[in-house]
Each structure stands twice: as C-alpha cells, then as structure tokens.
mmCIF file of C-alpha atoms in Angstrom:
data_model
loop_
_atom_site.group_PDB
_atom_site.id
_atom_site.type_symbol
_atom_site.label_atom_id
_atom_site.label_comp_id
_atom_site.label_asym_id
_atom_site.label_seq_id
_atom_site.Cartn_x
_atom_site.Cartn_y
_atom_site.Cartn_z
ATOM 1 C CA UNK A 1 82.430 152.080 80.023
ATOM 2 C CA UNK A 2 81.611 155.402 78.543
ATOM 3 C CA UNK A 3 83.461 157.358 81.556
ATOM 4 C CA UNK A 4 86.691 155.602 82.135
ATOM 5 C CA UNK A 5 89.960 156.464 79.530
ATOM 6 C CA UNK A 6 90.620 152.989 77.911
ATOM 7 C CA UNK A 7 89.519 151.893 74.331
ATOM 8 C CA UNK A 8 87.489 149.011 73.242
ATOM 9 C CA UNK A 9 91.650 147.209 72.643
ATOM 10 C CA UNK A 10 91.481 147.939 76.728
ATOM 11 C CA UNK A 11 94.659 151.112 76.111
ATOM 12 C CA UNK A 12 94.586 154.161 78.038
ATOM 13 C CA UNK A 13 93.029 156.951 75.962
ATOM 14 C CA UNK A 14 95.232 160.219 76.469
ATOM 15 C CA UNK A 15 92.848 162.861 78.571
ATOM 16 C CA UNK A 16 92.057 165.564 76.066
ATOM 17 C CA UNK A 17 91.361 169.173 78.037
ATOM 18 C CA UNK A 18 89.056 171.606 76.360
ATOM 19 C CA UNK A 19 90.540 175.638 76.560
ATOM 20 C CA UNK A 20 88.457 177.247 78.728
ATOM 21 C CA UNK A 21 89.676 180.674 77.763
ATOM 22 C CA UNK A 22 87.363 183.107 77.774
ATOM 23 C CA UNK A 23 88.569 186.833 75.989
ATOM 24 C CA UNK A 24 87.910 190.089 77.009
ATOM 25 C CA UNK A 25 86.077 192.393 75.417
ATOM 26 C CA UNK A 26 86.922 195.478 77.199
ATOM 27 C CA UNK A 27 90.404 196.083 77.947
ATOM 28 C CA UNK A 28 91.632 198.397 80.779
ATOM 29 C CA UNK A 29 94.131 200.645 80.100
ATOM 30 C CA UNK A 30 97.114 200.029 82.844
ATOM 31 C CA UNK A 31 98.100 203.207 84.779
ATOM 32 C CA UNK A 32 101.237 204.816 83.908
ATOM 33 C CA UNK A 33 104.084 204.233 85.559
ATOM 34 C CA UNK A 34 105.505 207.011 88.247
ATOM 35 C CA UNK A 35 109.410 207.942 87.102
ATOM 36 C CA UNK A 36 111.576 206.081 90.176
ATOM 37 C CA UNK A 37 114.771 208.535 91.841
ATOM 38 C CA UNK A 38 117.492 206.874 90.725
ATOM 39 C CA UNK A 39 120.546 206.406 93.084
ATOM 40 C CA UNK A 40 123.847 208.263 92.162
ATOM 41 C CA UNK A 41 125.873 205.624 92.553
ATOM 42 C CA UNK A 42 125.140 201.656 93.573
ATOM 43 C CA UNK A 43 126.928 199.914 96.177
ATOM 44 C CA UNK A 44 127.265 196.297 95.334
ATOM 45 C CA UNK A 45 126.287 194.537 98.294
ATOM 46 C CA UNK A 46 127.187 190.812 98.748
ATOM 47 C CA UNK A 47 124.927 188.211 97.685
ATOM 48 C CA UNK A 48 123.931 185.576 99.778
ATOM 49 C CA UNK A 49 122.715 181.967 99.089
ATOM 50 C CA UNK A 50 122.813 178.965 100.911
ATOM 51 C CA UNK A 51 124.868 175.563 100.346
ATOM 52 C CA UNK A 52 124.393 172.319 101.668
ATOM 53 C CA UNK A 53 126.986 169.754 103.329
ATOM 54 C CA UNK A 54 126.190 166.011 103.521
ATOM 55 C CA UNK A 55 128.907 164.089 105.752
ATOM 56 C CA UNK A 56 128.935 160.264 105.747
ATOM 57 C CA UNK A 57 131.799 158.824 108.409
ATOM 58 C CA UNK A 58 133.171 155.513 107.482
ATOM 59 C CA UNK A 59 136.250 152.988 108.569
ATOM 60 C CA UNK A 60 138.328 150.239 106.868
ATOM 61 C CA UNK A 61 138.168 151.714 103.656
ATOM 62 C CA UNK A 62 134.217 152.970 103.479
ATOM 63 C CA UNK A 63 133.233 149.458 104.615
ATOM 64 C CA UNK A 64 131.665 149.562 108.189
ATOM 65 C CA UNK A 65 129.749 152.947 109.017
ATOM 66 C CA UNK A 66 130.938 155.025 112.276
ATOM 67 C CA UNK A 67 127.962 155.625 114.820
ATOM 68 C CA UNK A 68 128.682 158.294 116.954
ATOM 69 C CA UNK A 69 131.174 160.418 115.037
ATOM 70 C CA UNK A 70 131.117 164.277 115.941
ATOM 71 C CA UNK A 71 130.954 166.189 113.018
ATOM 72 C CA UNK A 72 131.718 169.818 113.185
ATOM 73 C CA UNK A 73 131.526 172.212 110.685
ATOM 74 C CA UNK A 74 133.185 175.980 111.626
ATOM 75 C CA UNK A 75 134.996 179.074 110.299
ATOM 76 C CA UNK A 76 137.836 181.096 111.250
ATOM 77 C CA UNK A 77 137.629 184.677 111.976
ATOM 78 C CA UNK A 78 140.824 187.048 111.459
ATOM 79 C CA UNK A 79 141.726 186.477 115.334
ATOM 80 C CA UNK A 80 142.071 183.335 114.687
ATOM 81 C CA UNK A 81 138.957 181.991 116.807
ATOM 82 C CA UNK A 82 137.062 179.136 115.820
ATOM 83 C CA UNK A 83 133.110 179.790 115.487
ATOM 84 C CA UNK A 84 131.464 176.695 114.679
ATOM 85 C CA UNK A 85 128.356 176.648 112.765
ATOM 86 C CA UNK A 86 127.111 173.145 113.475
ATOM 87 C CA UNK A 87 128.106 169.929 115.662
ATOM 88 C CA UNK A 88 126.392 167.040 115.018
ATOM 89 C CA UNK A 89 126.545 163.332 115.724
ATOM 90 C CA UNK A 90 126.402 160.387 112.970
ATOM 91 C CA UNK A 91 124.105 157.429 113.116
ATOM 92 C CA UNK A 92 124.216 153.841 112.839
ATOM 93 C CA UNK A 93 124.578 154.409 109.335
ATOM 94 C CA UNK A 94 127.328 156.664 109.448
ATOM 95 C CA UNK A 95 125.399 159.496 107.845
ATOM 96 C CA UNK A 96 124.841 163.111 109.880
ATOM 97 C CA UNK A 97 121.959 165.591 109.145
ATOM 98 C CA UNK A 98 122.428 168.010 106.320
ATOM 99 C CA UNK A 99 123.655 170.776 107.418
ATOM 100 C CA UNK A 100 122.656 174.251 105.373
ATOM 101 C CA UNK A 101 125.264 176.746 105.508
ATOM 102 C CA UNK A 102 125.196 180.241 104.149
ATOM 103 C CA UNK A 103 127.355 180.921 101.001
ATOM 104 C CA UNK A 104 128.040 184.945 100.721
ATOM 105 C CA UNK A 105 129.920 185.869 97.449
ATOM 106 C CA UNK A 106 130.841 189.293 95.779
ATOM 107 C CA UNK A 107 130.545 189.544 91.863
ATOM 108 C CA UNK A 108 132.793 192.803 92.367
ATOM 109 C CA UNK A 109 135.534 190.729 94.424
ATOM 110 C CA UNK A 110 138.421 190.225 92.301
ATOM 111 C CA UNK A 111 140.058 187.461 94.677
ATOM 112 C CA UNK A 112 136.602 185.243 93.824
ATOM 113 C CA UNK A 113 136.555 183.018 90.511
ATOM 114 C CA UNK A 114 134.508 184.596 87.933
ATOM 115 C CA UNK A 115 133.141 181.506 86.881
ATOM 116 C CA UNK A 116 132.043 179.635 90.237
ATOM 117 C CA UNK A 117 131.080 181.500 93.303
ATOM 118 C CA UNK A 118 131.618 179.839 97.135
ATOM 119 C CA UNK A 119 132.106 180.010 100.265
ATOM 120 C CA UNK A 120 134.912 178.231 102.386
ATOM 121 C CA UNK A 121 134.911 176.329 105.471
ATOM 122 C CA UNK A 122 136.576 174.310 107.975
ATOM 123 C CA UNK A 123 135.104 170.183 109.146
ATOM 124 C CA UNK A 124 136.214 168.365 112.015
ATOM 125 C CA UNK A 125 135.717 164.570 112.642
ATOM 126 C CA UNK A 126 136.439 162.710 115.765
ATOM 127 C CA UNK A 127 135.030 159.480 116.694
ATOM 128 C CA UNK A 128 136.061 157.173 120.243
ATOM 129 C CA UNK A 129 138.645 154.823 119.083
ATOM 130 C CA UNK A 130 139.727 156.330 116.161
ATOM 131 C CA UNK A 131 142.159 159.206 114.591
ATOM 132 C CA UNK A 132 140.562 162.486 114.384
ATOM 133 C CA UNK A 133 140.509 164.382 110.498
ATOM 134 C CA UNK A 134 140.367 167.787 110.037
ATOM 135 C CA UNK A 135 139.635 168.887 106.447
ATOM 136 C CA UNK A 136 140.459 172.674 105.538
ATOM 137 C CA UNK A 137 138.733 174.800 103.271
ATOM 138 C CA UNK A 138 136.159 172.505 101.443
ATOM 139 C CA UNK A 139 134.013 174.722 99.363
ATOM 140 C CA UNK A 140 130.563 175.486 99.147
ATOM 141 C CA UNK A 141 128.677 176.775 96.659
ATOM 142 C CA UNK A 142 125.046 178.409 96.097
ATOM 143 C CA UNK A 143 122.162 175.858 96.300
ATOM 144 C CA UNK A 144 124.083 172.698 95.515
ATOM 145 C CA UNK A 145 124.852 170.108 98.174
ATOM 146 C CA UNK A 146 128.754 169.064 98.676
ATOM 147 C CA UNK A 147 129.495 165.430 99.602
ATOM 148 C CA UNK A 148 132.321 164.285 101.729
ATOM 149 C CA UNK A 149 132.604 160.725 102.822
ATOM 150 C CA UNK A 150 135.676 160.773 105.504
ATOM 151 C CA UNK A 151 137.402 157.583 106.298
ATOM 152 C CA UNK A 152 138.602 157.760 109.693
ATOM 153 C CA UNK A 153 141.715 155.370 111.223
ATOM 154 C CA UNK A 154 141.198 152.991 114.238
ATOM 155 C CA UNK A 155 143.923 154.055 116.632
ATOM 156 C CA UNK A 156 146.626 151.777 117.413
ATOM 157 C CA UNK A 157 147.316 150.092 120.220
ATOM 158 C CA UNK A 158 149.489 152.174 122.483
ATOM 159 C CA UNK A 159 148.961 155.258 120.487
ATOM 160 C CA UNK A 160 147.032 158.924 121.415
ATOM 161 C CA UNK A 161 144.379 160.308 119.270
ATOM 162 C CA UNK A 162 146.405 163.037 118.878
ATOM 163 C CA UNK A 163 149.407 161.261 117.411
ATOM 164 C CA UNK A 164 147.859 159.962 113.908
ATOM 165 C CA UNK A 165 145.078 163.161 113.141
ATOM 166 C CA UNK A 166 145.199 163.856 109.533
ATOM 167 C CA UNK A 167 144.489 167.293 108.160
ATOM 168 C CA UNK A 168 143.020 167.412 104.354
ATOM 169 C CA UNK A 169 143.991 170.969 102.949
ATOM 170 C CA UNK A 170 141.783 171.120 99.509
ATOM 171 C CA UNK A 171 144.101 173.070 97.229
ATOM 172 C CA UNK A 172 143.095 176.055 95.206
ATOM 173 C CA UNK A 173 142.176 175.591 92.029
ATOM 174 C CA UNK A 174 143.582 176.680 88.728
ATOM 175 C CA UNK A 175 140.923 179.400 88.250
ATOM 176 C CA UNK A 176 141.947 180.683 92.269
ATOM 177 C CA UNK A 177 145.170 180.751 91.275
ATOM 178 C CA UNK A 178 145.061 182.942 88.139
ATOM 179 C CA UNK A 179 142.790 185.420 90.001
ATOM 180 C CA UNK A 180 145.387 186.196 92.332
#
C-alpha cells in the first residue's frame, strides 16, 4: 500500500515530481555572432500552406447517403483548361477522403483580404441517377478543413442529367468586395 497513489479514504493522491535541475557552475561563453550580407531589396515571395476539403454527398434532403458519387475537385488556368487536383469516389456513407489542397496567398496582393487569406477552387459532383452540381469558387484557407455537404437531385423520369445540373457560385464577400 505504500507504492500505489490512493489515501487511507481510498482517493487518488496527485503524483508530486521532485526538480531534478541540476545548475551549472561554469558557464560557457557563446561565440559571437558573424554580421549576415543583407539583401538590397526583398522580394516577397508567396506563402504557401495547405487546406483541407471534406465532401459528404447526400439525397432527399441529407437523409439517405450517395455511394458512388464522383467527387472532383479542380482549378482553372487562364486558357480556360480544367486541371483537376483530385477525383474521388464516396462510400456507403456518403463521405469521400479528405482531400489536402495547397492554399498559396500573397500578403503584398492587394486583390486578397487583409484579414483572411485563401485559395479558390472549383468541385464537381455527379452520381448515376441523379443531377450533377457544380459548385464555383469555394474557398480554402491555411490549415483549416472546409465542409461541404452537397445534396444532389434524383433525375426525373424522362429527363437527361444534363437538363437539371445546378451550379453553386459562392459570392464574394464584403471584405472581397471593398478590396477591389
């Protein structure tokens, strides 16, 4: 009974740790430090995180998860070229892999909110059997993981996929706007 960490009242005794410090006696003098060239003028270079996207695809209102769902998550460049950056496929829970994309931001870019830095991109959705949804420039930001949970539309009898897509533009906000 000696060794364990409860009382005679049968409590847990908080663990008490002894400093084990020991001091110096001699202390070494550090070496000096060496002047560094300084650079005439810095460039500032863009800095680059990484953000997180978590996609769960759903149908009749976020009731019954879509298995099977192709998720793909790309970017424009200026010809106008899609590049995607992932394509992945949702489970029987409706849920798809995180995906970890890179989120490259300027401090010295004037067009960029001064408060919150991210990065933009493009998702797709398409599922057999049901309207495809494309969602336009959701944002990403450094080291913090965006959720989207995307309802998707059975297609109607009769109908084409192609008919009832929906396209989600996320607007700018307030802070975009003024920065302009």
């Amino acid at each position: 009974m000696k060794y364990n960490n409860f009382d005679q009242y049968n409590r847990i005794r908080p663990y008490k740790a002894q400093n084990m410090i020991v001091k110096t006696l001699e202390t070494i003098a550090p070496p000096e430090p060496q002047p560094q060239p300084q650079p005439a003028e810095e460039i500032p270079q863009p800095l680059a995180s990484t953000g997180y996207i978590n996609v769960g695809v759903y149908t009749a209102l976020g009731a019954l998860p879509v298995k099977d769902a192709v998720v793909t998550v790309y970017t424009i460049d200026e010809d106008g070229e899609e590049n995607a950056l992932y394509h992945v496929v949702s489970n029987i829970n409706g849920r798809v892999p995180t995906m970890e994309v890179p989120v490259e931001y300027s401090p010295e870019d004037p067009l960029e909110s001064p408060t919150f830095y991210f990065s933009t991109y493009n998702m797709r959705v398409q599922a057999i059997g049901y309207y495809t949804v494309n969602i336009i420039d959701l944002r990403v930001y450094p080291d913090v993981a965006t959720n989207y949970r995307v309802s998707l539309i059975p297609v109607m009898e009769g109908a084409t996929e192609e008919e009832g897509s929906q396209t989600v533009v996320i607007p700018p906000t307030p802070a975009d706007i003024s920065n302009e």
